[in-house]
Amino acid sequence: MAIETPAPVAAPAYWHTLGVDEALNKLQSDPEQGITSKEVAVRIERYGTNELTEKAGRSPLQIFIDQFTNIMLLMLMAVAVVSAVLDIQAKEFPKDAVAISSIVVLNGILGYMQEMNAEKALAALKRLSSPKVRVIRNGEILEISGKELVPGDIMLLEAGVQVAADGRLLEEQNLQVRESALTGEAEAVNKEAHLILEADASLGDRLNCVYQGTEVVQGRAKVLVTKTGMQTELGKIASLIQDVETEDTPLQQRMSQLGNVLVTGSLILVAIVVGIGLLNKGNFGDLLKTSLSMAVAVVPEGLPAVVTVTLALGTQRMVRRNALIRRLPAVETLGSVTTICSDKTGTLTQNKMVVQGIRTGQHSLQVSGDGYVPTGEFTILGNPPEDSHLTVNNIPEVQQLLMACVFCNDSILQQKDGEWIIIGDPTEGALLVLASKGGCDFSEWQHRMPRVFEVPFSSERKRMSVLVQGEHGGNVLFCKGSPELTLECCTHIQIGDQIHAIADFQRQHVLAQNNELASRGLRVLGFAYRTLPELPAGGITEKDESNLVWVGLVGMLDAPRPEVREAVKRCREAGIRPVMITGDHQLTAKAIAEDLGIAFKGDQVITGKELELMSQSELEQQVNQVSVYARVSPEHKLRIVQALQKQHNFVAMTGDGVNDAPALKQADIGIAMGITGTDVSKEASDMILLDDNFATIVAATEEGRVVYTNIRRFIKYILGSNIGEVITIAIAPILNFSVPLIPLQILWMNLVTDGLPALALAVEPAEPNVMKRPPVDPRENIFARGMGSYMVRIGIVLAIITISLMVWAHGYTTTHFDNVYSANRWETMVFTTLCIAQMGHAIAIRSNTQLTIELNPMTNPYVWGSVIMTTVLQLVLIYVEPFRIFFGTYLITSTELAVCFGFSALMFVWIELEKLAIRWWLWQRQS
Ligand code: ATP
């Protein structure tokens, strides 16, 4: 059919008032062929891409202003004001005030840029996971990105997809759509293509149309795209569009609490110093200067930037390992996971099914062949000599079963670039391959017996039925699904070409066959059918699915992913318990779980049915012992997560279906499947597995632990230094010395000499034992596990070293030099010692237990790079005149510099000795 470019569609077009043909006509489209690629290009030009302009959230100005609401920055601003007043009174240029203000503004700009970048990065990550759409173009089914849709496209919908554009239904099977995004109505609505509605029908009543942003809960449909981009109903509601969430991570929240603690602590300290000073009749001006320096010293100005960069780098490393983070807190909390609940099919297994066995009432067949290549042999097992004439072509039950495989199927088997591939569900694809091996001509069959109705597969019903028009009048209903459930719908069984009422022993025989296949780890499907003389009016009902004739079973191999065994082992070593939650049969689940090391011989398996009989408290009692749940439905997953959480587990849970969304939301880390996952499950998740692989969850957990360890490491590093600075400044007036550091020098230390090595520490690679120790409690205090005492201890050591140097340098300079210059000289030595001592700290803090000589410097060359760079910069401040003048330092001699280095080295020595002491203590405890 030649398709011409349609006239632009008048807006608003009441598509719900038009019949199917009229709508197709208006958009010059064809339900079987769609539109041509040429036409797509023309329409993209005319209507634009199918994209929504982003939500106008906080304005950039608001984001900028918000940067200055941080309590630590507010304190710095106060310091700047006081210091400016003091300098102006003394008729000096307010250098410190200018420097502090610049730092505050710079911090604001950096914070602003980071926040904008973080939002962009998260939005980009979300786009990466943006939905794909199946369309018909040029008569072919294609998968395209949602933004390439144009009016006139024929879009195919199935359960789990998020509708990517507004459209008029052309045909539908049991279509149910949740439109809460538009109407606020949580209940899914049934849609019907054949309706033609009044123009004034409200959005919620337009049952023959679907709208962008809504979710297909059940069924499938063919839809004519009518509106795209900002023309859609969703586009009109600006506030609902592409909401980019910017949640603070638990650490970021704790950081702001930390800010409060630091500011309060420093104010108390200032009060004490000023109080003691005044009691000792000290000079108020000097005391004020001391207080200002202490206030600047206590604020870890560089810390927020380092935290943000670390989290951003963490998400990047995770993406490289195929884990796409959707919500930032997950980066950090992943390290705390204690239990990973995983689906089986596709996550633990390869999701590449190959049928290996067929069982009918009287025959057992073995099928050979690899992958999706449709060639293989059928061997009839235990074939008595008198049956040697039997082939797959003359066993009626097998022929009937192959027919069911073809008709009860929505997948496509294709050869692409010489390789056989499946479009659709691999389970169904494997059935097409089987039918092909048996010599079936699908298209000829499907042509002779067209499909009339369908109830698609769902994880709740665990079966699928189709109704096709029979060749000689009448209709045939084919059903396939979980063997036990399908068998329950059967009253008859086919033996040869005869149909008999099914006897109890035959039911037992079928169940035994099922168990035999399942215990080999095979995924088993049962097949049944019946004829229906009358076409049911509105579609297939449960009644139509009763009184079925049992045909047989198919067992297919879905091999475990080879890398999962190792990943499970690593999980166990890391104190993480893997749990399998599957819709599959308990014996199949058990066989695979045992093979992968998730469960062991004799372990209990709980089935969905058993779960239903259990109260929540009974489940809570057992949940810590059970590693396999089989034949479960999505709603059971929610109960399992809740029970695990009640037992203080921190749960990561995978899911792919629409109905997995509540469990994904409930889990501490909800994980959706990138390949097989529905849009709805992705939307509910914190993280997406781009390769659907269990091993990726373990890799992401490892990255999460590395991020958390590094964050703790640089917080220790930065705050230890701040404590050292504050003590040094506080002690100076008590020793009757002037304030050794001016605010500008303190800012330099906090931002540059602490900031640069801290950034380098943020990329420290995983320690060898990172997956050999138990997970940390996500609720643990940031100072837990010795971190608080370490910071105080190191702060005191740093202060003792600096104060010792200060006492020596003060004595030395005042006795050897003219008083006017001596102050600057010893102060510069104090400043230098504090900075260089931190370099030793940075080198030593790379590991808590390993000595620096035991660490390979090349595993984190940035630390050494930043230490060398910072040392050089520090020397520039002393030996390059303009910097010397600006920072108020003094040109100290090389001997004096060597003394500073000597004192600084003590810091490094101390930390290394601490490590040796810890080792000795551990060794003592062990022996
Ligand atoms: P997991 O939950 O680990 O992904 P699963 O894929 O086996 O496991 P479901 O998809 O809920 O879980 O399938 C449950 C059962 O339904 C399967 O064991 C199988 O017997 C049956 N089944 C699976 N796919 C189909 C299908 N396309 N048509 C009919 N029945 C199916």
Tab-separated table of N, CA and C in Angstrom, residues 1-7 24-29 34-36 38-39 42-43 46-47 151:
chain	number	residue	atom	x	y	z
A	1	MET	N	0.854	-1.206	0.000
A	1	MET	CA	0.000	0.000	0.000
A	1	MET	C	0.888	1.254	0.000
A	2	ALA	N	0.600	2.130	-0.936
A	2	ALA	CA	1.408	3.357	-0.995
A	2	ALA	C	0.894	4.298	0.080
A	3	ILE	N	1.809	4.786	0.860
A	3	ILE	CA	1.369	5.653	1.961
A	3	ILE	C	1.840	7.070	1.711
A	4	GLU	N	0.868	7.961	1.738
A	4	GLU	CA	1.243	9.358	1.518
A	4	GLU	C	1.333	10.075	2.854
A	5	THR	N	2.063	11.142	2.822
A	5	THR	CA	2.186	11.929	4.045
A	5	THR	C	0.829	12.527	4.392
A	6	PRO	N	0.322	12.305	5.595
A	6	PRO	CA	-0.994	12.839	5.941
A	6	PRO	C	-0.912	14.335	6.214
A	7	ALA	N	-2.070	14.932	6.113
A	7	ALA	CA	-2.123	16.342	6.487
A	7	ALA	C	-1.902	16.416	7.982
A	24	LEU	N	-6.957	4.975	11.301
A	24	LEU	CA	-5.839	4.546	10.431
A	24	LEU	C	-5.785	5.427	9.193
A	25	ASN	N	-6.943	5.703	8.696
A	25	ASN	CA	-7.051	6.510	7.494
A	25	ASN	C	-6.509	7.917	7.714
A	26	LYS	N	-6.879	8.460	8.853
A	26	LYS	CA	-6.455	9.824	9.180
A	26	LYS	C	-4.937	9.922	9.228
A	27	LEU	N	-4.307	8.880	9.737
A	27	LEU	CA	-2.846	8.928	9.862
A	27	LEU	C	-2.149	8.158	8.748
A	28	GLN	N	-2.922	7.754	7.743
A	28	GLN	CA	-2.344	7.062	6.582
A	28	GLN	C	-1.403	5.940	6.997
A	29	SER	N	-1.926	5.063	7.862
A	29	SER	CA	-1.088	3.949	8.300
A	29	SER	C	-1.789	2.640	7.998
A	34	GLY	N	2.471	-1.033	8.845
A	34	GLY	CA	2.956	0.167	9.533
A	34	GLY	C	3.265	1.246	8.506
A	35	ILE	N	4.206	2.106	8.808
A	35	ILE	CA	4.619	3.117	7.842
A	35	ILE	C	6.042	2.801	7.368
A	36	THR	N	6.450	3.440	6.311
A	36	THR	CA	7.778	3.137	5.761
A	36	THR	C	8.839	3.992	6.455
A	38	LYS	N	10.925	5.856	5.082
A	38	LYS	CA	10.960	7.182	4.461
A	38	LYS	C	9.934	8.090	5.144
A	39	GLU	N	8.758	7.495	5.351
A	39	GLU	CA	7.682	8.230	5.963
A	39	GLU	C	8.033	8.621	7.408
A	42	VAL	N	10.039	11.706	7.396
A	42	VAL	CA	9.214	12.893	7.127
A	42	VAL	C	8.463	13.291	8.406
A	43	ARG	N	7.933	12.276	9.091
A	43	ARG	CA	7.104	12.591	10.266
A	43	ARG	C	7.946	13.069	11.456
A	46	ARG	N	8.294	16.565	10.912
A	46	ARG	CA	7.071	17.328	11.145
A	46	ARG	C	6.682	17.397	12.624
A	47	TYR	N	6.718	16.243	13.302
A	47	TYR	CA	6.199	16.211	14.680
A	47	TYR	C	7.290	16.279	15.746
A	151	PRO	N	3.646	9.722	15.036
A	151	PRO	CA	2.229	9.439	14.803
A	151	PRO	C	2.090	8.588	13.535
